[in-house]
Coordinates of C-alpha atoms in Angstrom, one line a residue:
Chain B
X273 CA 23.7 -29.9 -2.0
X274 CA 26.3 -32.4 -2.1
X275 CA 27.4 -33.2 1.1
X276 CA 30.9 -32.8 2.3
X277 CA 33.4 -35.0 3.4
X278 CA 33.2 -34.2 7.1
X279 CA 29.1 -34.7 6.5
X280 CA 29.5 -38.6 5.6
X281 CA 31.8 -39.1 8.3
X282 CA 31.3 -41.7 10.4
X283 CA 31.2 -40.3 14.0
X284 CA 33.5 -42.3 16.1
X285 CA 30.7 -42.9 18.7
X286 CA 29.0 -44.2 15.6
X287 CA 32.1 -46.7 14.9
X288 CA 31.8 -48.0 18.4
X289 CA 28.3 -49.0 18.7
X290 CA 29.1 -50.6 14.7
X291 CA 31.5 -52.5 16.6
X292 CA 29.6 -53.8 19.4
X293 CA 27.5 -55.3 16.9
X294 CA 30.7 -56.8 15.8
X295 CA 31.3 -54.4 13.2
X296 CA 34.7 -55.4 11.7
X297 CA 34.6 -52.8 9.2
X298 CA 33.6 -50.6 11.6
X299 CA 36.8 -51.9 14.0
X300 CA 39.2 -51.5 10.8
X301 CA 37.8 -48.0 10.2
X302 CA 38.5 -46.8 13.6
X303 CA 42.0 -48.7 13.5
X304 CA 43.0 -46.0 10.9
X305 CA 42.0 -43.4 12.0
X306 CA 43.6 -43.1 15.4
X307 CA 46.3 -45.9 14.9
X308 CA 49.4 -43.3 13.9
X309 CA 48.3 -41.2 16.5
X310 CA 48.4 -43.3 19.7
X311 CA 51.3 -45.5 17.9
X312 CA 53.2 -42.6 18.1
X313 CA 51.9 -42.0 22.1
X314 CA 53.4 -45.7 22.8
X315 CA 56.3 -45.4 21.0
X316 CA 57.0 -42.1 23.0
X317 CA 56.2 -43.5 26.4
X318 CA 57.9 -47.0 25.9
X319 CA 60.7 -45.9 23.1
X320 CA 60.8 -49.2 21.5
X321 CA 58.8 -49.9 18.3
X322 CA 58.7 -53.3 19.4
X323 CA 56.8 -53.1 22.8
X324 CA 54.4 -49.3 21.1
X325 CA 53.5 -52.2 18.5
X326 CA 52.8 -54.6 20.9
X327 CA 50.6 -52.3 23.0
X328 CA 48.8 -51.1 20.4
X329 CA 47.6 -54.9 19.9
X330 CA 46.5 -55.2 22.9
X331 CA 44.8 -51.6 22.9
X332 CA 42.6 -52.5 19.9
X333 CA 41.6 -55.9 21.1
X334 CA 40.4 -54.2 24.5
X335 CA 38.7 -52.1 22.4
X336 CA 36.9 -55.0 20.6
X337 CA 36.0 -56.9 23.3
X338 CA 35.0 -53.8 26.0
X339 CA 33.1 -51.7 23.5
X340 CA 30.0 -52.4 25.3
X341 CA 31.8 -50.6 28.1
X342 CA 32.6 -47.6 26.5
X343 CA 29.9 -44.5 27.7
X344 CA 29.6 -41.8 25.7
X345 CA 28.4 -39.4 28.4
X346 CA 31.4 -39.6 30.2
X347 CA 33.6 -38.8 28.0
X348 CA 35.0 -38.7 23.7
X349 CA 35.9 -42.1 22.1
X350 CA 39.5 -40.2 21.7
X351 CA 39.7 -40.0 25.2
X352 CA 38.4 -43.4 25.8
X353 CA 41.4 -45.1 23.6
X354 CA 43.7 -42.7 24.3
X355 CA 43.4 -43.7 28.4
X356 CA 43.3 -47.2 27.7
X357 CA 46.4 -46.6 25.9
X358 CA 48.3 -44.6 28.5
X359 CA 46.8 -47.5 30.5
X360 CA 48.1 -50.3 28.5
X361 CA 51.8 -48.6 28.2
X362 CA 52.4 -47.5 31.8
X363 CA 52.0 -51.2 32.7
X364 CA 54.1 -52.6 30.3
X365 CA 57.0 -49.6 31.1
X366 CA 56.3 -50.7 35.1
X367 CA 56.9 -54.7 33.8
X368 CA 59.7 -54.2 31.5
X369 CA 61.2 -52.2 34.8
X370 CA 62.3 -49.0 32.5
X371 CA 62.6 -46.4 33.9
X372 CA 65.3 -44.6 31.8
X373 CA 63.8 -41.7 29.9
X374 CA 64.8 -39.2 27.5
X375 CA 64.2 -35.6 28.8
X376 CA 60.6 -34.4 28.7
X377 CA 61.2 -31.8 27.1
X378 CA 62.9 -33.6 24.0
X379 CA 60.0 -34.6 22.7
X380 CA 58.3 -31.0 22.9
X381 CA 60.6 -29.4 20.8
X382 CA 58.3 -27.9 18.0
X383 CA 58.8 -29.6 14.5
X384 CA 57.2 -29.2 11.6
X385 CA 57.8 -32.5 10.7
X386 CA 54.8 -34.8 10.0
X387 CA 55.1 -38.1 9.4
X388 CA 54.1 -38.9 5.5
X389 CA 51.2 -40.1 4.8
X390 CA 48.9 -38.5 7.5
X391 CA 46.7 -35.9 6.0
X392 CA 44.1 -35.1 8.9
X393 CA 43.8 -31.2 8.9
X394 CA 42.2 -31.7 12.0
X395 CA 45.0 -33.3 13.8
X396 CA 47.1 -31.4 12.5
X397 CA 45.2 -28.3 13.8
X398 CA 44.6 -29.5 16.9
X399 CA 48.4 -30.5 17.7
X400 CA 49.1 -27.2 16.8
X401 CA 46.2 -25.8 19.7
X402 CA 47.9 -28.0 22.3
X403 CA 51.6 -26.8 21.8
X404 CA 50.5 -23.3 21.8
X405 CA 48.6 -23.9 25.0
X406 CA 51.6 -25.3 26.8
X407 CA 53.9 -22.5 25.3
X408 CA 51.7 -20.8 27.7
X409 CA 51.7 -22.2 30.9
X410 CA 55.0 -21.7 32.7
X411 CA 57.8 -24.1 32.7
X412 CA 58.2 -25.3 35.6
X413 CA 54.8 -26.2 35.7
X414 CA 55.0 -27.9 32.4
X415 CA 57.5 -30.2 33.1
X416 CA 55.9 -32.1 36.4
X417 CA 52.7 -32.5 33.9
X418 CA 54.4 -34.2 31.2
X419 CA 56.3 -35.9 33.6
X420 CA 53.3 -37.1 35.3
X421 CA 51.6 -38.0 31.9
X422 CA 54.1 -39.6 29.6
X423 CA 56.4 -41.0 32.5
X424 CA 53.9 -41.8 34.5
X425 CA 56.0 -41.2 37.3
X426 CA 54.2 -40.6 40.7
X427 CA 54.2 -37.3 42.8
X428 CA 57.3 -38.4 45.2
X429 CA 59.0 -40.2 42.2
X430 CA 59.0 -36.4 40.4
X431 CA 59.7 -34.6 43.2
X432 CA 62.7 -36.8 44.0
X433 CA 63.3 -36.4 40.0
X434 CA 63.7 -33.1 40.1
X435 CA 64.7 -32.3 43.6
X436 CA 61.7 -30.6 44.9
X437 CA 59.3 -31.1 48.0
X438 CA 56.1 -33.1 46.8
X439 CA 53.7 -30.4 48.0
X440 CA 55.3 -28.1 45.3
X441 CA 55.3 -30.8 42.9
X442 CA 51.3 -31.3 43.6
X443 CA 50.6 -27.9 43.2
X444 CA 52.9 -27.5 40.2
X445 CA 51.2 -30.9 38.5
X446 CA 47.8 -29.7 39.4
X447 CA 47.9 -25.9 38.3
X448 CA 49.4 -27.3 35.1
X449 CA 46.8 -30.0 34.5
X450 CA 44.5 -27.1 35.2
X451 CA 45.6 -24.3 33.6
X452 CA 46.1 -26.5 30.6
X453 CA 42.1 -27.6 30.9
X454 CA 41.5 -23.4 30.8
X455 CA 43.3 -22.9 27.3
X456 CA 41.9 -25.8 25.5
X457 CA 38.7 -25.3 26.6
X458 CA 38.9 -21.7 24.7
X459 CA 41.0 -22.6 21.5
X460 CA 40.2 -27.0 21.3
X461 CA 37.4 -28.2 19.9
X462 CA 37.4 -32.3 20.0
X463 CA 36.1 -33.8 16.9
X464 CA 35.8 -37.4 15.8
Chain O
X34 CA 37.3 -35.2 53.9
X35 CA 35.2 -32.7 52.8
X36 CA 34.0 -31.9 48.6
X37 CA 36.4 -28.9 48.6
X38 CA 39.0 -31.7 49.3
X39 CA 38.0 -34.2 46.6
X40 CA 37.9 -31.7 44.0
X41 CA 41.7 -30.6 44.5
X42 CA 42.1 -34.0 43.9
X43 CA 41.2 -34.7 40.2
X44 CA 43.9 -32.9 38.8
X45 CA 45.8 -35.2 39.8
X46 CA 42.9 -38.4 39.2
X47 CA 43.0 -37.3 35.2
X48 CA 46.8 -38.0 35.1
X49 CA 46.3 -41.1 37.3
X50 CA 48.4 -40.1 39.6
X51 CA 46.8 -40.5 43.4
X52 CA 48.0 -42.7 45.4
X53 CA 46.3 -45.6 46.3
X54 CA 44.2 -44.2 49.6
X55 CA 43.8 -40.6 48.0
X56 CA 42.3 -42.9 44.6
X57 CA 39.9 -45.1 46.3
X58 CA 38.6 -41.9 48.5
X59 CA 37.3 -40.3 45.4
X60 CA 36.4 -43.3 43.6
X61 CA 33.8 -43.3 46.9
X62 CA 33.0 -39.6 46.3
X63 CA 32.5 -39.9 42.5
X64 CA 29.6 -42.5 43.3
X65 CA 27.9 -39.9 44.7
X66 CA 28.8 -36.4 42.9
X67 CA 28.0 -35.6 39.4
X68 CA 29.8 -32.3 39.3
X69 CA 33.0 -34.2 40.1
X70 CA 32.4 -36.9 37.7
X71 CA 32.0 -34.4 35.0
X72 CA 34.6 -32.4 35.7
X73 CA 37.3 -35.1 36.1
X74 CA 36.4 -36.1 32.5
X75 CA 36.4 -33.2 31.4
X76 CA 40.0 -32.9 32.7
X77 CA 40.9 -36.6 31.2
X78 CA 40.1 -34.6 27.6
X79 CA 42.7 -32.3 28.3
X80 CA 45.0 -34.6 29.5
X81 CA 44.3 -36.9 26.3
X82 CA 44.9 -33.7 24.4
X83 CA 49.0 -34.1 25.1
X84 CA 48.7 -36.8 22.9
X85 CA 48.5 -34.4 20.3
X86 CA 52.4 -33.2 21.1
X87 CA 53.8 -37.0 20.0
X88 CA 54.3 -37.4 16.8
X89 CA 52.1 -40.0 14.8
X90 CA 53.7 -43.1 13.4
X91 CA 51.4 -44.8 10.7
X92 CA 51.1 -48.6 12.1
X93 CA 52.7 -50.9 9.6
X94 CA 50.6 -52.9 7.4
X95 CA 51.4 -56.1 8.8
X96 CA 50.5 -55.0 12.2
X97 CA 46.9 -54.2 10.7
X98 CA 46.8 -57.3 9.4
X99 CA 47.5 -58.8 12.6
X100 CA 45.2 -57.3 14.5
X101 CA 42.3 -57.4 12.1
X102 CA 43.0 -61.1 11.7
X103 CA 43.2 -61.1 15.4
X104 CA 39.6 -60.2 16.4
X105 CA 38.7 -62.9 14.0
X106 CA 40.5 -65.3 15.5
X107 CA 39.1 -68.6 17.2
X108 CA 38.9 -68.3 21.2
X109 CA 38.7 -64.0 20.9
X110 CA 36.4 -62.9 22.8
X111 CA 33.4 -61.1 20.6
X112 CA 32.1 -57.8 21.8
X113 CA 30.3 -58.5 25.0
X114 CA 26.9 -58.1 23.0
X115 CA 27.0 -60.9 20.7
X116 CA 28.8 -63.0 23.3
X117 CA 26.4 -66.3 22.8
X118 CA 27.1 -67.7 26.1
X119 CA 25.3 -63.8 27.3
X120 CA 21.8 -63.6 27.6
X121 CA 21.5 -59.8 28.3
X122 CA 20.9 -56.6 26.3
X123 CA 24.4 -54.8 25.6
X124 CA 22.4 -51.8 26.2
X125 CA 21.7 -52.6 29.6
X126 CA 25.0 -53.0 30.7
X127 CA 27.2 -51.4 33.4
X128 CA 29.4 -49.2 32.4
X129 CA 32.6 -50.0 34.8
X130 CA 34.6 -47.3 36.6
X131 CA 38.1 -49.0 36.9
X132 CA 40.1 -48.2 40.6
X133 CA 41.7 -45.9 38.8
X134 CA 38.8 -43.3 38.5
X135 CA 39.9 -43.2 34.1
X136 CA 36.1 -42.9 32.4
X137 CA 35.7 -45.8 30.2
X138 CA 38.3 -47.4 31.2
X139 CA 37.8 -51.4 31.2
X140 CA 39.6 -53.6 33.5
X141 CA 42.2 -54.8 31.3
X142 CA 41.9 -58.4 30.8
X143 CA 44.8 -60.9 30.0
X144 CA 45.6 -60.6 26.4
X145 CA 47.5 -63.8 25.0
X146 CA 50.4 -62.2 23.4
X147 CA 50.9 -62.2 19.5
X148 CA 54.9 -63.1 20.4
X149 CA 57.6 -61.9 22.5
X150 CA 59.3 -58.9 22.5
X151 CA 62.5 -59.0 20.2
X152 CA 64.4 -57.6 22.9
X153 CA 63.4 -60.7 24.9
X154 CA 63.8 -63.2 21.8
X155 CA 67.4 -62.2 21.5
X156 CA 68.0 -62.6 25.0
X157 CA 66.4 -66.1 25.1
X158 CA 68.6 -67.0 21.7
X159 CA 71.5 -65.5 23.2
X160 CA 71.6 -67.4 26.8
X161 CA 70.2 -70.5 24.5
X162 CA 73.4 -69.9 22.7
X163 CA 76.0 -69.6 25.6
X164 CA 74.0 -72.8 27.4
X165 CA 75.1 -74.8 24.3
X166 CA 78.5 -73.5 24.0
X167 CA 79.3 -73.9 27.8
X168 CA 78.3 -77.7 27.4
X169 CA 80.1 -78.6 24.4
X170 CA 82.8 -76.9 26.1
X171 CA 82.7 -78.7 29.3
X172 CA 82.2 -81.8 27.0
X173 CA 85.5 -81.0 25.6
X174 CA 87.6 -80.7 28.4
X175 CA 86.4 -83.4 30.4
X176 CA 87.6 -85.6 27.2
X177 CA 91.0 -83.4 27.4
X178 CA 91.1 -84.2 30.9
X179 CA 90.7 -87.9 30.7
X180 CA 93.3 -87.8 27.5
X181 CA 95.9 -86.3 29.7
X182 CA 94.8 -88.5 32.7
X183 CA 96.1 -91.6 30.4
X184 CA 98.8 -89.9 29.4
X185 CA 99.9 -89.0 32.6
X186 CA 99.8 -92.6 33.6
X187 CA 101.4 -93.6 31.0
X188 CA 104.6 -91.2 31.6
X189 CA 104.5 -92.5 35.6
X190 CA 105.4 -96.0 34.1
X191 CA 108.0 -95.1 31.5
X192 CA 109.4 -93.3 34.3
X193 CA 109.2 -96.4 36.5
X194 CA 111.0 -98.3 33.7
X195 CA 113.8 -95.4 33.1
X196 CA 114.5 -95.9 37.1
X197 CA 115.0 -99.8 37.0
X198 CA 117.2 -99.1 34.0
X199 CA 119.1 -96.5 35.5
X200 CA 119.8 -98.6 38.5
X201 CA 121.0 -102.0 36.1
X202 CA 122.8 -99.5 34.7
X203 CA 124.1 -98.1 38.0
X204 CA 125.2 -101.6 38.6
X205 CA 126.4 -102.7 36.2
X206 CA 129.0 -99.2 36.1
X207 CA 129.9 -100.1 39.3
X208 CA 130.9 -103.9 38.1
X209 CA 132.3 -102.4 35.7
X210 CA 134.3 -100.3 37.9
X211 CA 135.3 -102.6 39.9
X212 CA 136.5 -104.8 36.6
X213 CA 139.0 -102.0 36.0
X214 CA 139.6 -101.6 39.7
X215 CA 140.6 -105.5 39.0
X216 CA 142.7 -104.6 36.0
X217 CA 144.6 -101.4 37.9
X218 CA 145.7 -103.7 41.0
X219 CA 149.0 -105.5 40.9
X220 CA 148.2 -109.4 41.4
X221 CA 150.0 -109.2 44.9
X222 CA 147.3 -106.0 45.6
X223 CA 144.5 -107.8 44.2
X224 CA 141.8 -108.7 46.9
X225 CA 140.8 -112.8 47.2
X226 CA 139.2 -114.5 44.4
X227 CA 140.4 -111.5 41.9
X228 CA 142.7 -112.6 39.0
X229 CA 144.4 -110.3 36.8
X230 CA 143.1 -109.9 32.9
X231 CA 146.3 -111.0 30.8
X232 CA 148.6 -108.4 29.9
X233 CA 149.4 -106.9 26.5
X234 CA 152.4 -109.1 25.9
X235 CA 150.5 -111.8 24.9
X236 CA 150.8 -113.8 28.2
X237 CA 148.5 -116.9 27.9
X238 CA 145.2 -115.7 30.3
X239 CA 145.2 -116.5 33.4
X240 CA 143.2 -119.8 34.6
X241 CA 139.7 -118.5 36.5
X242 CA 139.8 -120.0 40.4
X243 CA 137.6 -122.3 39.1
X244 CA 139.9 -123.5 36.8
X245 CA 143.1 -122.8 38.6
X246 CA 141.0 -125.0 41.7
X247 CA 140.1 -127.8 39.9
X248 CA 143.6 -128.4 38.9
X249 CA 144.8 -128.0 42.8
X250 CA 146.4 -125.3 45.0
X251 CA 147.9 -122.5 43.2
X252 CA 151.2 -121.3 43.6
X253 CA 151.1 -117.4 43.4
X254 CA 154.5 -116.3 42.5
X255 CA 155.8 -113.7 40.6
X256 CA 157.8 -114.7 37.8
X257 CA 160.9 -115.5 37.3
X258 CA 164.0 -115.4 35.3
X259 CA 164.4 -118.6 33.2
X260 CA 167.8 -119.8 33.3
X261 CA 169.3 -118.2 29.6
X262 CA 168.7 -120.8 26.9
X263 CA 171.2 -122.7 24.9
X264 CA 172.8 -119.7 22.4
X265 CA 170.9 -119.9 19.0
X266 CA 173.1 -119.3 16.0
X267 CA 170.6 -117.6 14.6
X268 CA 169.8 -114.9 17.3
X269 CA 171.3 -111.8 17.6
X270 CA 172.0 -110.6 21.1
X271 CA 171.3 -106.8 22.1
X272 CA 172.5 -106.5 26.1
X273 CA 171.2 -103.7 28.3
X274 CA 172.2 -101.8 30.6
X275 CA 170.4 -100.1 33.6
X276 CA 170.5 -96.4 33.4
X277 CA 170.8 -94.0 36.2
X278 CA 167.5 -95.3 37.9
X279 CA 168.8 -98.4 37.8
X280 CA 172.3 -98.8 37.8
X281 CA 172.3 -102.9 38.6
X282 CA 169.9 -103.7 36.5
X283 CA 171.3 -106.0 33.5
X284 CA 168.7 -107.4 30.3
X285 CA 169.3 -109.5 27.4
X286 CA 167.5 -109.1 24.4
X287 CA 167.9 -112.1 21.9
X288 CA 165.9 -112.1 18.3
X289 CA 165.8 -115.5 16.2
X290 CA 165.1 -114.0 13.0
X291 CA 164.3 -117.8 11.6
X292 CA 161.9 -117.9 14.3
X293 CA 160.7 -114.5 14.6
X294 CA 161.0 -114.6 18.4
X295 CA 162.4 -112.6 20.8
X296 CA 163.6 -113.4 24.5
X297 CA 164.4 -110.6 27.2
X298 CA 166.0 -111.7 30.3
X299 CA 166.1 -109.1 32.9
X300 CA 168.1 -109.1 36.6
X301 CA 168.4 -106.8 39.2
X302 CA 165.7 -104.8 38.4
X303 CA 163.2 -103.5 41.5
X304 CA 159.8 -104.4 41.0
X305 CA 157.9 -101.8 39.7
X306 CA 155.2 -99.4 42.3
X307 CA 152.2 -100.7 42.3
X308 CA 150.1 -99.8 39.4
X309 CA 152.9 -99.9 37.3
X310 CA 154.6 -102.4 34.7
X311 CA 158.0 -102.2 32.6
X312 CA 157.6 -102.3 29.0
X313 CA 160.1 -102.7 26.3
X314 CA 160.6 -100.4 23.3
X315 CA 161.3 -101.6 20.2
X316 CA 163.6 -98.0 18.5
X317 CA 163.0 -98.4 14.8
X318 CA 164.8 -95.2 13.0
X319 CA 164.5 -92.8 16.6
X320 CA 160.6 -93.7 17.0
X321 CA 159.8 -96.6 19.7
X322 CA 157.4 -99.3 18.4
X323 CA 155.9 -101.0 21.9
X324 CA 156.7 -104.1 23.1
X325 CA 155.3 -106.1 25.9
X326 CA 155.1 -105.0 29.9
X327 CA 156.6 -107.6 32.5
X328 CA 157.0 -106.6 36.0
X329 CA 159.9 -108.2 38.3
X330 CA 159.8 -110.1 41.3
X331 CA 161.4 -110.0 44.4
X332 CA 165.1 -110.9 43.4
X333 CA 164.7 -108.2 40.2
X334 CA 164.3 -110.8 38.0
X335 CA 162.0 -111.3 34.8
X336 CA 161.6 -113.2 31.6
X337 CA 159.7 -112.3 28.5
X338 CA 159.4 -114.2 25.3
X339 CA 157.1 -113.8 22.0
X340 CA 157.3 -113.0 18.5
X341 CA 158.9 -110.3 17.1
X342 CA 156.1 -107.0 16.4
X343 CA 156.1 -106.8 12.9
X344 CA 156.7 -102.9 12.8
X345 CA 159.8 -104.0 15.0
X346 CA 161.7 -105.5 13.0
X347 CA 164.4 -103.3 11.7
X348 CA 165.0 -101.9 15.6
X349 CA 168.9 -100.7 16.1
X350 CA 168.3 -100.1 19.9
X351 CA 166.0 -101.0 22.9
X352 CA 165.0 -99.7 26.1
X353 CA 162.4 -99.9 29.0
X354 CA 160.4 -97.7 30.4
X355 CA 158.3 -97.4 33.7
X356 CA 154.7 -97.4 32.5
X357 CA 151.2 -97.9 33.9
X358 CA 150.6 -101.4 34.5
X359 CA 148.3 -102.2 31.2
X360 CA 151.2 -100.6 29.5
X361 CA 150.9 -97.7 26.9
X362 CA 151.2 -96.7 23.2
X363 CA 154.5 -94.5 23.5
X364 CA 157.1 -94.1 26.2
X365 CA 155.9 -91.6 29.2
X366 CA 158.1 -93.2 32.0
X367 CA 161.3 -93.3 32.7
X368 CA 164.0 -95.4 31.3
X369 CA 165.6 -97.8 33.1
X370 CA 167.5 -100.0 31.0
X371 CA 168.7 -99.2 27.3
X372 CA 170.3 -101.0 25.0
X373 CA 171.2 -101.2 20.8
X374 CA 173.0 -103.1 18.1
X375 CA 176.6 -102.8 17.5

């Protein structure tokens, strides 16, 4: 039987060890698959192509020079670049001393839009699994998480943000976080 | 703090968002608990999962470029494994748990930057800008200041000049003035050391002092009548009377014609105000042609001889007239003696 596409794919955990052997193929391989996906994270946390290109530098070279670090039992190589990213752009937005931001929920307005070129099924799908899990967790508790996560503001920052006591911004950010967790763990299904 | 405690807390941990205290408390804890370990990252999938809600933007090629070319780049750092300056197994090594309890999250390390920000490159061109305009400006005005310094200097002594001219000029209006004074002022009126200017009937001028004293004391006396010369056959003789203003007053106007001069003896006329002169007219056909001024002495008396004015010649009567002492150029006094041809 002739394998199919998904059979020959390189595993991304696969890529990363390639890479600690100083892989650059390997490096340039993973570069493409996940660069439009966090570029787009930056650029939506720092809103300036400029300083989202920037990042995403400095992301990759981390990623070249720590991939020794990276341990696969704790958690996906997704989730691995995708916290060094959040990382990576949270300092640069707490240096550059920004702390203007569109609303929150601007960027969660549903589109259909996808950006040409990109023809990952699988991103595409799973996208679709994490708007329809937020659809379903209440507002309120919707907002303080992607305040929390693509802000990175802090508890007291929010609650001053939105006028609420911190204890009800905790429990707001946590059930979200959590109830969020619940819904992917049914309908996600990470794959590299 | 008990486990109950530090697993409310990693919520919170997967979206980095303990403080620092609440962080490194469970940073202790995770050491020790595997269930909280693996359910934290668990929770970091989710939360890595709202990456999925940004859009994707495809990295531009050049950026690929640059970062591919980067990693190849002398001085970057190789994957800890083939470091060559690092004898151990890359297998063997420690995975590192950042402070901020993220899974697999190395401590970033400094990063020399590809190039500055272009926000940050305009501003740098921009204040570069603004630094070289404010000194070529400043260059500028200090030369504009300095021009006008020199300028200013330069007006201060024209002005100095204009005042010393001014004040010749000052003087020499009030010699001037007093000149005229000199002119106005009958010769009795006329303080020491003043002589009067001639008159306008052609009276030799008078000798300065100095010449009057080197020739010995002068005699200041008005003039007289000269005794009435020998009758000339070829003079005609006008007499005339004084008018109302002066009813004694007597004058005899002779003309030589082969001669072409005139003689006017006057008597018993009163000197004349001061500032004031006789004159004789000269009436050709009604309009007065002016002759010369003379004043009187004490005893009324005067004498005035000179040739005949050209446009005079032809005169049927005479007169004289009170008039300002340097005489004038028609009649505006009054007459005091008149006189014509029969």
């Amino acid at each position: 039987m002739i394998p199919g596409p998904e059979q020959v794919r390189i595993s991304d955990e696969e890529l990363v060890h390639a890479i600690v052997r100083g892989d650059e193929h390997a490096f340039a391989t993973l570069f493409d698959r996940y660069n439009s996906t966090l570029l787009g994270f930056l650029l939506r946390i720092l809103n300036s192509k400029a300083e989202a290109e920037d990042v995403l530098q400095e992301v990759f070279v981390q990623v070249w020079q720590h991939a020794p670090d990276y341990n696969e039992t704790r958690g996906r190589v997704f989730t691995w670049l995708v916290t060094i990213a959040r990382s990576r752009a949270l300092d640069r937005l707490r240096a550059l001393g920004s702390r203007e931001r569109t609303a929150t929920r601007a960027f969660y307005e549903r589109t259909d839009n996808v950006s040409d070129g990109i023809s990952d099924a699988i991103k595409s799908e799973q996208r679709e699994m994490v708007r329809r899990a937020l659809d379903e967790i209440p507002e309120a508790h919707r907002h303080t998480l992607l305040l929390a996560y693509f802000e990175g503001l802090s508890q007291s920052e929010i609650a001053a943000r939105i006028g609420k006591p911190i204890g009800t911004v905790k429990t707001r950010t946590r059930d979200g976080i959590r109830k969020l967790h619940k819904l992917l763990n049914k309908r996600l299904k990470p794959k590299s | 703090m008990n486990h109950e405690e530090y697993k409310a807390m990693l919520e919170l941990a997967a979206l980095d968002a303990l403080d620092e205290a609440e962080s490194r408390a469970l940073q202790e804890h995770l050491e020790t608990c595997a269930e909280c370990r693996e359910e934290l990252d668990e929770l970091h999938v989710s939360a890595a999962a709202l990456v999925y809600l940004t859009e994707p933007v495809e990295a531009p090629t050049e950026l690929r470029a640059s970062i591919l070319e980067g990693i190849r780049a002398p001085g970057m750092r190789r994957p800890s494994g083939l470091d060559a300056s690092d004898g151990g197994d890359a297998a063997e090594r420690v995975t590192e748990v950042s402070s901020s309890t993220q899974s697999n999250v190395a401590p970033v390390l400094p990063f020399r930057r590809r190039n500055w920000s272009t926000a940050t490159s305009l501003v740098a061109l921009a204040a570069s800008i603004v630094f070289v305009v404010l000194v070529v400006a400043l260059f500028v005005l200090w030369n504009r200041n300095r021009a006008m310094q020199l300028e200013l200097a330069r007006l201060t002594t024209r002005n100095q000049e204009m005042q010393t001219e001014l004040a010749r000029l000052s003087q020499r209006n009030e010699e001037m003035q007093t000149e005229l004074a000199r002119l106005s002022i009958p010769k009795e009126g006329l303080p020491d050391g003043i002589e009067r200017l001639p008159n306008r009937n052609n009276e030799p001028p008078k000798e300065t002092p100095e010449q009057q004293a080197s020739k010995g004391p002068v005699v200041d006396e008005p003039p007289v009548a000269e005794p009435p010369s020998t009758p000339d056959p070829d003079a005609r003789v006008v007499a005339l009377a004084g008018t109302g203003r002066a009813p004694q007053a007597r004058a005899s106007l002779s003309y030589n014609s082969r001669t072409g001069v005139f003689t006017l003896s006057v008597s018993s006329l009163q000197t004349p105000p001061a500032g004031k002169a006789y004159q004789l007219w000269y009436l050709v056909k009604g309009r007065p042609v002016a002759g010369g001024v003379f004043i009187t002495g004490p005893g009324g008396q005067a004498m005035m001889r000179g040739p005949l004015p050209p446009q005079a010649r032809g005169a049927t009567a005479f007169t004289v007239t009170l008039e300002p002492s340097i005489g004038s150029n028609k009649p505006t006094g009054e007459k005091y003696l008149l006189g014509a041809l029969s």
